[in-house]
PDB file of C-alpha atoms in Angstrom:
ATOM      1  CA  ASP A  26     -70.322  24.868  56.664  1.00  0.00           C
ATOM      2  CA  GLY A  27     -71.213  28.271  55.296  1.00  0.00           C
ATOM      3  CA  GLY A  28     -70.918  31.296  57.488  1.00  0.00           C
ATOM      4  CA  ILE A  29     -69.139  34.457  58.515  1.00  0.00           C
ATOM      5  CA  THR A  30     -66.004  34.451  60.601  1.00  0.00           C
ATOM      6  CA  GLN A  31     -64.501  37.344  62.470  1.00  0.00           C
ATOM      7  CA  SER A  32     -61.129  37.326  64.096  1.00  0.00           C
ATOM      8  CA  PRO A  33     -59.945  37.788  66.680  1.00  0.00           C
ATOM      9  CA  LYS A  34     -62.748  37.505  69.233  1.00  0.00           C
ATOM     10  CA  TYR A  35     -61.023  39.924  71.602  1.00  0.00           C
ATOM     11  CA  LEU A  36     -58.511  42.582  70.593  1.00  0.00           C
ATOM     12  CA  PHE A  37     -56.538  45.024  72.666  1.00  0.00           C
ATOM     13  CA  ARG A  38     -54.819  48.038  71.243  1.00  0.00           C
ATOM     14  CA  LYS A  39     -52.758  50.847  72.611  1.00  0.00           C
ATOM     15  CA  GLU A  40     -53.998  54.343  72.039  1.00  0.00           C
ATOM     16  CA  GLY A  41     -52.617  55.797  68.812  1.00  0.00           C
ATOM     17  CA  GLN A  42     -52.262  52.469  67.021  1.00  0.00           C
ATOM     18  CA  ASN A  43     -54.173  51.338  63.957  1.00  0.00           C
ATOM     19  CA  VAL A  44     -55.751  47.894  64.087  1.00  0.00           C
ATOM     20  CA  THR A  45     -57.445  45.742  61.437  1.00  0.00           C
ATOM     21  CA  LEU A  46     -60.417  43.507  62.130  1.00  0.00           C
ATOM     22  CA  SER A  47     -60.934  40.546  59.870  1.00  0.00           C
ATOM     23  CA  CYS A  48     -64.241  39.453  58.303  1.00  0.00           C
ATOM     24  CA  GLU A  49     -64.542  36.509  55.932  1.00  0.00           C
ATOM     25  CA  GLN A  50     -67.661  34.880  54.465  1.00  0.00           C
ATOM     26  CA  ASN A  51     -68.108  31.782  52.339  1.00  0.00           C
ATOM     27  CA  LEU A  52     -71.792  32.339  51.642  1.00  0.00           C
ATOM     28  CA  ASN A  53     -71.114  33.834  48.208  1.00  0.00           C
ATOM     29  CA  HIS A  54     -72.901  36.987  49.334  1.00  0.00           C
ATOM     30  CA  ASP A  55     -72.470  40.163  47.339  1.00  0.00           C
ATOM     31  CA  ALA A  56     -72.966  42.727  50.100  1.00  0.00           C
ATOM     32  CA  MET A  57     -70.992  43.078  53.312  1.00  0.00           C
ATOM     33  CA  TYR A  58     -71.412  45.434  56.237  1.00  0.00           C
ATOM     34  CA  TRP A  59     -69.585  46.643  59.345  1.00  0.00           C
ATOM     35  CA  TYR A  60     -71.443  47.786  62.462  1.00  0.00           C
ATOM     36  CA  ARG A  61     -70.420  48.799  65.931  1.00  0.00           C
ATOM     37  CA  GLN A  62     -72.467  48.231  69.028  1.00  0.00           C
ATOM     38  CA  ASP A  63     -72.099  50.275  72.198  1.00  0.00           C
ATOM     39  CA  PRO A  64     -73.918  49.645  75.485  1.00  0.00           C
ATOM     40  CA  GLY A  65     -77.521  50.794  75.307  1.00  0.00           C
ATOM     41  CA  GLN A  66     -77.300  51.562  71.632  1.00  0.00           C
ATOM     42  CA  GLY A  67     -78.363  49.773  68.519  1.00  0.00           C
ATOM     43  CA  LEU A  68     -76.141  48.644  65.716  1.00  0.00           C
ATOM     44  CA  ARG A  69     -74.658  51.612  63.905  1.00  0.00           C
ATOM     45  CA  LEU A  70     -73.425  51.211  60.340  1.00  0.00           C
ATOM     46  CA  ILE A  71     -69.775  52.064  59.728  1.00  0.00           C
ATOM     47  CA  TYR A  72     -69.188  51.005  56.120  1.00  0.00           C
ATOM     48  CA  TYR A  73     -70.844  48.745  53.603  1.00  0.00           C
ATOM     49  CA  SER A  74     -69.969  47.236  50.273  1.00  0.00           C
ATOM     50  CA  GLN A  75     -72.442  46.031  47.683  1.00  0.00           C
ATOM     51  CA  ILE A  76     -69.869  44.649  45.270  1.00  0.00           C
ATOM     52  CA  VAL A  77     -66.165  43.918  45.026  1.00  0.00           C
ATOM     53  CA  ASN A  78     -63.932  46.991  44.742  1.00  0.00           C
ATOM     54  CA  ASP A  79     -66.735  49.294  45.840  1.00  0.00           C
ATOM     55  CA  PHE A  80     -67.792  50.494  49.279  1.00  0.00           C
ATOM     56  CA  GLN A  81     -69.732  53.349  50.848  1.00  0.00           C
ATOM     57  CA  LYS A  82     -69.610  55.182  54.141  1.00  0.00           C
ATOM     58  CA  GLY A  83     -72.266  54.405  56.669  1.00  0.00           C
ATOM     59  CA  ASP A  84     -73.475  56.651  59.451  1.00  0.00           C
ATOM     60  CA  ILE A  85     -70.284  56.678  61.553  1.00  0.00           C
ATOM     61  CA  ALA A  86     -67.393  56.187  59.111  1.00  0.00           C
ATOM     62  CA  GLU A  87     -65.020  58.759  60.587  1.00  0.00           C
ATOM     63  CA  GLY A  88     -61.822  57.160  61.867  1.00  0.00           C
ATOM     64  CA  TYR A  89     -62.410  53.902  59.986  1.00  0.00           C
ATOM     65  CA  SER A  90     -61.340  52.520  56.625  1.00  0.00           C
ATOM     66  CA  VAL A  91     -62.211  49.386  54.643  1.00  0.00           C
ATOM     67  CA  SER A  92     -61.263  47.513  51.502  1.00  0.00           C
ATOM     68  CA  ARG A  93     -63.123  44.986  49.355  1.00  0.00           C
ATOM     69  CA  GLU A  94     -60.550  43.367  47.101  1.00  0.00           C
ATOM     70  CA  LYS A  95     -62.203  39.956  47.254  1.00  0.00           C
ATOM     71  CA  LYS A  96     -65.870  38.991  47.423  1.00  0.00           C
ATOM     72  CA  GLU A  97     -65.375  36.931  50.565  1.00  0.00           C
ATOM     73  CA  SER A  98     -63.330  39.444  52.564  1.00  0.00           C
ATOM     74  CA  PHE A  99     -64.138  42.867  54.020  1.00  0.00           C
ATOM     75  CA  PRO A 100     -61.501  43.956  56.571  1.00  0.00           C
ATOM     76  CA  LEU A 101     -62.078  47.004  58.754  1.00  0.00           C
ATOM     77  CA  THR A 102     -59.214  49.197  59.948  1.00  0.00           C
ATOM     78  CA  VAL A 103     -59.771  51.244  63.072  1.00  0.00           C
ATOM     79  CA  THR A 104     -57.368  54.152  62.812  1.00  0.00           C
ATOM     80  CA  SER A 105     -55.914  56.358  65.497  1.00  0.00           C
ATOM     81  CA  ALA A 106     -58.288  59.074  64.284  1.00  0.00           C
ATOM     82  CA  GLN A 107     -61.250  57.203  65.773  1.00  0.00           C
ATOM     83  CA  LYS A 108     -61.908  59.041  69.030  1.00  0.00           C
ATOM     84  CA  ASN A 109     -63.708  56.305  70.908  1.00  0.00           C
ATOM     85  CA  PRO A 110     -62.812  52.956  69.350  1.00  0.00           C
ATOM     86  CA  THR A 111     -63.625  50.667  72.289  1.00  0.00           C
ATOM     87  CA  ALA A 112     -66.737  48.785  71.183  1.00  0.00           C
ATOM     88  CA  PHE A 113     -68.143  45.506  69.909  1.00  0.00           C
ATOM     89  CA  TYR A 114     -67.719  45.267  66.130  1.00  0.00           C
ATOM     90  CA  LEU A 115     -70.017  43.159  63.980  1.00  0.00           C
ATOM     91  CA  CYS A 116     -69.622  42.146  60.371  1.00  0.00           C
ATOM     92  CA  ALA A 117     -72.568  41.019  58.264  1.00  0.00           C
ATOM     93  CA  SER A 118     -73.250  39.860  54.733  1.00  0.00           C
ATOM     94  CA  LYS A 119     -76.277  39.575  52.495  1.00  0.00           C
ATOM     95  CA  GLN A 120     -77.306  38.218  49.123  1.00  0.00           C
ATOM     96  CA  GLN A 121     -77.857  41.356  47.106  1.00  0.00           C
ATOM     97  CA  GLN A 122     -80.110  40.098  44.354  1.00  0.00           C
ATOM     98  CA  GLY A 123     -83.329  38.178  44.572  1.00  0.00           C
ATOM     99  CA  SER A 124     -85.764  38.077  47.441  1.00  0.00           C
ATOM    100  CA  ASN A 125     -85.441  40.076  50.618  1.00  0.00           C
ATOM    101  CA  ASN A 126     -82.868  37.901  52.303  1.00  0.00           C
ATOM    102  CA  GLU A 127     -81.688  38.835  55.720  1.00  0.00           C
ATOM    103  CA  GLN A 128     -78.230  39.929  56.775  1.00  0.00           C
ATOM    104  CA  PHE A 129     -76.151  37.199  58.380  1.00  0.00           C
ATOM    105  CA  PHE A 130     -73.882  38.282  61.196  1.00  0.00           C
ATOM    106  CA  GLY A 131     -70.504  37.084  62.354  1.00  0.00           C
ATOM    107  CA  PRO A 132     -69.723  36.425  66.037  1.00  0.00           C
ATOM    108  CA  GLY A 133     -68.193  39.874  66.559  1.00  0.00           C
ATOM    109  CA  THR A 134     -64.875  41.278  67.760  1.00  0.00           C
ATOM    110  CA  ARG A 135     -64.592  43.180  71.007  1.00  0.00           C
ATOM    111  CA  LEU A 136     -61.967  45.883  70.673  1.00  0.00           C
ATOM    112  CA  THR A 137     -60.564  47.498  73.793  1.00  0.00           C
ATOM    113  CA  VAL A 138     -58.231  50.464  73.634  1.00  0.00           C
ATOM    114  CA  LEU A 139     -55.870  50.620  76.588  1.00  0.00           C
TER     115      LEU A 139
ATOM    116  CA  ASP B  24     -82.594  61.375  64.055  1.00  0.00           C
ATOM    117  CA  GLN B  25     -83.603  57.891  65.165  1.00  0.00           C
ATOM    118  CA  GLN B  26     -85.592  56.425  62.312  1.00  0.00           C
ATOM    119  CA  VAL B  27     -86.281  53.159  64.122  1.00  0.00           C
ATOM    120  CA  LYS B  28     -87.179  53.272  67.794  1.00  0.00           C
ATOM    121  CA  GLN B  29     -87.619  50.651  70.443  1.00  0.00           C
ATOM    122  CA  ASN B  30     -88.899  52.646  73.384  1.00  0.00           C
ATOM    123  CA  SER B  31     -88.776  49.852  75.959  1.00  0.00           C
ATOM    124  CA  PRO B  32     -85.169  49.064  76.891  1.00  0.00           C
ATOM    125  CA  SER B  33     -86.231  46.036  78.918  1.00  0.00           C
ATOM    126  CA  LEU B  34     -89.126  43.662  79.479  1.00  0.00           C
ATOM    127  CA  SER B  35     -89.698  40.868  81.977  1.00  0.00           C
ATOM    128  CA  VAL B  36     -92.249  38.108  81.359  1.00  0.00           C
ATOM    129  CA  GLN B  37     -93.170  34.905  83.145  1.00  0.00           C
ATOM    130  CA  GLU B  38     -92.403  31.646  81.408  1.00  0.00           C
ATOM    131  CA  GLY B  39     -95.374  30.458  79.364  1.00  0.00           C
ATOM    132  CA  ARG B  40     -96.863  33.920  78.964  1.00  0.00           C
ATOM    133  CA  ILE B  41     -96.800  36.143  75.897  1.00  0.00           C
ATOM    134  CA  SER B  42     -93.920  38.546  75.246  1.00  0.00           C
ATOM    135  CA  ILE B  43     -94.704  41.591  73.130  1.00  0.00           C
ATOM    136  CA  LEU B  44     -91.840  43.694  71.841  1.00  0.00           C
ATOM    137  CA  ASN B  45     -92.598  46.929  70.058  1.00  0.00           C
ATOM    138  CA  CYS B  46     -90.876  48.969  67.381  1.00  0.00           C
ATOM    139  CA  ASP B  47     -91.785  52.286  65.741  1.00  0.00           C
ATOM    140  CA  TYR B  48     -90.369  53.825  62.597  1.00  0.00           C
ATOM    141  CA  THR B  49     -90.593  57.230  61.000  1.00  0.00           C
ATOM    142  CA  ASN B  50     -89.510  56.715  57.388  1.00  0.00           C
ATOM    143  CA  SER B  51     -92.485  55.811  55.189  1.00  0.00           C
ATOM    144  CA  MET B  52     -90.081  54.515  52.529  1.00  0.00           C
ATOM    145  CA  PHE B  53     -89.243  51.468  54.658  1.00  0.00           C
ATOM    146  CA  ASP B  54     -90.940  48.428  53.173  1.00  0.00           C
ATOM    147  CA  TYR B  55     -89.209  45.473  54.785  1.00  0.00           C
ATOM    148  CA  PHE B  56     -88.779  44.823  58.478  1.00  0.00           C
ATOM    149  CA  LEU B  57     -86.825  42.246  60.452  1.00  0.00           C
ATOM    150  CA  TRP B  58     -86.354  41.082  64.010  1.00  0.00           C
ATOM    151  CA  TYR B  59     -83.023  39.819  65.311  1.00  0.00           C
ATOM    152  CA  LYS B  60     -82.154  38.146  68.585  1.00  0.00           C
ATOM    153  CA  LYS B  61     -78.804  38.718  70.241  1.00  0.00           C
ATOM    154  CA  TYR B  62     -77.038  37.056  73.139  1.00  0.00           C
ATOM    155  CA  PRO B  63     -74.159  38.869  74.894  1.00  0.00           C
ATOM    156  CA  ALA B  64     -70.821  38.791  73.042  1.00  0.00           C
ATOM    157  CA  GLU B  65     -72.407  37.090  70.016  1.00  0.00           C
ATOM    158  CA  GLY B  66     -73.634  38.265  66.641  1.00  0.00           C
ATOM    159  CA  PRO B  67     -77.379  38.802  66.131  1.00  0.00           C
ATOM    160  CA  THR B  68     -79.343  35.949  64.609  1.00  0.00           C
ATOM    161  CA  PHE B  69     -82.281  36.474  62.302  1.00  0.00           C
ATOM    162  CA  LEU B  70     -85.705  35.616  63.721  1.00  0.00           C
ATOM    163  CA  ILE B  71     -88.470  36.715  61.427  1.00  0.00           C
ATOM    164  CA  SER B  72     -89.256  39.338  58.808  1.00  0.00           C
ATOM    165  CA  ILE B  73     -92.251  40.985  57.184  1.00  0.00           C
ATOM    166  CA  SER B  74     -92.821  42.819  53.950  1.00  0.00           C
ATOM    167  CA  SER B  75     -94.981  45.924  53.877  1.00  0.00           C
ATOM    168  CA  ILE B  76     -97.487  44.136  51.645  1.00  0.00           C
ATOM    169  CA  LYS B  77     -98.428  41.980  54.630  1.00  0.00           C
ATOM    170  CA  ASP B  78     -99.702  42.825  58.077  1.00  0.00           C
ATOM    171  CA  LYS B  79     -98.756  39.577  59.788  1.00  0.00           C
ATOM    172  CA  ASN B  80     -96.131  36.877  59.492  1.00  0.00           C
ATOM    173  CA  GLU B  81     -95.940  33.825  61.694  1.00  0.00           C
ATOM    174  CA  ASP B  82     -93.169  31.313  62.320  1.00  0.00           C
ATOM    175  CA  GLY B  83     -93.743  28.878  65.131  1.00  0.00           C
ATOM    176  CA  ARG B  84     -93.861  30.741  68.431  1.00  0.00           C
ATOM    177  CA  PHE B  85     -92.942  34.034  66.761  1.00  0.00           C
ATOM    178  CA  THR B  86     -95.394  36.379  65.048  1.00  0.00           C
ATOM    179  CA  VAL B  87     -94.645  39.815  63.684  1.00  0.00           C
ATOM    180  CA  PHE B  88     -97.452  42.325  63.156  1.00  0.00           C
ATOM    181  CA  LEU B  89     -97.121  45.412  60.979  1.00  0.00           C
ATOM    182  CA  ASN B  90     -99.368  48.461  61.189  1.00  0.00           C
ATOM    183  CA  LYS B  91     -98.293  50.696  58.309  1.00  0.00           C
ATOM    184  CA  SER B  92    -100.626  53.547  59.100  1.00  0.00           C
ATOM    185  CA  ALA B  93     -99.197  53.778  62.602  1.00  0.00           C
ATOM    186  CA  LYS B  94     -95.645  52.983  61.427  1.00  0.00           C
ATOM    187  CA  HIS B  95     -95.495  50.355  64.121  1.00  0.00           C
ATOM    188  CA  LEU B  96     -94.492  46.732  64.291  1.00  0.00           C
ATOM    189  CA  SER B  97     -94.491  44.250  67.103  1.00  0.00           C
ATOM    190  CA  LEU B  98     -93.029  40.847  67.807  1.00  0.00           C
ATOM    191  CA  HIS B  99     -95.119  38.370  69.776  1.00  0.00           C
ATOM    192  CA  ILE B 100     -93.518  35.335  71.384  1.00  0.00           C
ATOM    193  CA  VAL B 101     -95.968  32.715  72.622  1.00  0.00           C
ATOM    194  CA  PRO B 102     -95.320  30.873  74.856  1.00  0.00           C
ATOM    195  CA  SER B 103     -92.220  32.577  76.203  1.00  0.00           C
ATOM    196  CA  GLN B 104     -89.377  30.321  77.299  1.00  0.00           C
ATOM    197  CA  PRO B 105     -86.299  31.054  79.452  1.00  0.00           C
ATOM    198  CA  GLY B 106     -84.099  30.504  76.384  1.00  0.00           C
ATOM    199  CA  ASP B 107     -85.802  33.492  74.761  1.00  0.00           C
ATOM    200  CA  SER B 108     -84.024  35.787  77.203  1.00  0.00           C
ATOM    201  CA  ALA B 109     -81.861  37.997  74.999  1.00  0.00           C
ATOM    202  CA  VAL B 110     -81.775  41.426  73.395  1.00  0.00           C
ATOM    203  CA  TYR B 111     -84.135  41.834  70.461  1.00  0.00           C
ATOM    204  CA  PHE B 112     -83.466  44.336  67.685  1.00  0.00           C
ATOM    205  CA  CYS B 113     -85.893  45.426  65.028  1.00  0.00           C
ATOM    206  CA  ALA B 114     -84.527  46.631  61.714  1.00  0.00           C
ATOM    207  CA  ALA B 115     -86.027  48.363  58.714  1.00  0.00           C
ATOM    208  CA  THR B 116     -84.931  48.791  55.128  1.00  0.00           C
ATOM    209  CA  THR B 117     -86.080  49.741  51.670  1.00  0.00           C
ATOM    210  CA  THR B 118     -86.037  47.028  49.022  1.00  0.00           C
ATOM    211  CA  SER B 119     -84.987  49.494  46.365  1.00  0.00           C
ATOM    212  CA  GLY B 120     -81.662  51.246  46.702  1.00  0.00           C
ATOM    213  CA  THR B 121     -78.775  50.479  49.009  1.00  0.00           C
ATOM    214  CA  TYR B 122     -80.242  47.706  51.150  1.00  0.00           C
ATOM    215  CA  LYS B 123     -78.989  49.469  54.238  1.00  0.00           C
ATOM    216  CA  TYR B 124     -80.652  48.312  57.428  1.00  0.00           C
ATOM    217  CA  ILE B 125     -81.554  50.760  60.174  1.00  0.00           C
ATOM    218  CA  PHE B 126     -81.587  49.107  63.582  1.00  0.00           C
ATOM    219  CA  GLY B 127     -83.427  50.080  66.720  1.00  0.00           C
ATOM    220  CA  THR B 128     -81.652  50.304  70.066  1.00  0.00           C
ATOM    221  CA  GLY B 129     -82.905  46.924  71.244  1.00  0.00           C
ATOM    222  CA  THR B 130     -85.153  45.563  73.999  1.00  0.00           C
ATOM    223  CA  ARG B 131     -83.716  43.237  76.611  1.00  0.00           C
ATOM    224  CA  LEU B 132     -86.209  40.435  77.278  1.00  0.00           C
ATOM    225  CA  LYS B 133     -85.989  38.419  80.447  1.00  0.00           C
ATOM    226  CA  VAL B 134     -88.207  35.365  80.713  1.00  0.00           C
ATOM    227  CA  LEU B 135     -88.601  34.304  84.327  1.00  0.00           C
ATOM    228  CA  ALA B 136     -88.866  30.611  85.133  1.00  0.00           C
TER     229      ALA B 136
END
């Protein structure tokens, strides 16, 4: 079965700690994305990567970091510099070339900072 | 600056009736638009899309209409079913460039049985 997996589903972190959220896809998609969703707000783009070993900042990249060492993996690290990290985090992927294919989303990780 | 706006945070509709969800955008460079459906604590799932070369796209009970001059799109669900109750996001992108999607803030649809 092809798809996107995110782990864990729920994550708790103490203030001041870094934490890494996992995102893996076996869809052979070129592009991958990280969003966060807060109550009453849309999906805001944190980082995206169009190809392995390359990534760009989205609209709210401060306090986050990513890597794209493999095509199928795009982990997101929430650092202690992120002022308000409690949110629902969504990973997505997309076929970059060809027709206007949609982004496929993972099930999300809810991060709570205690 | 909110480039994609969904001005109605919520909508309630009787089962069997039509649901109309609206979305406005400001960037005239957007040429591809999508609607996603999202249940709580889950990732969004793709519903339907439309290219700017069309003004209508239909898929079963779902139809998306695009009015480029008004920079407005709408999603029609007919007939509405209780299982359609969810949050609906519209998204816009340009097909040249970065393929970034800009999402609206969502409309929560409640279909009443």
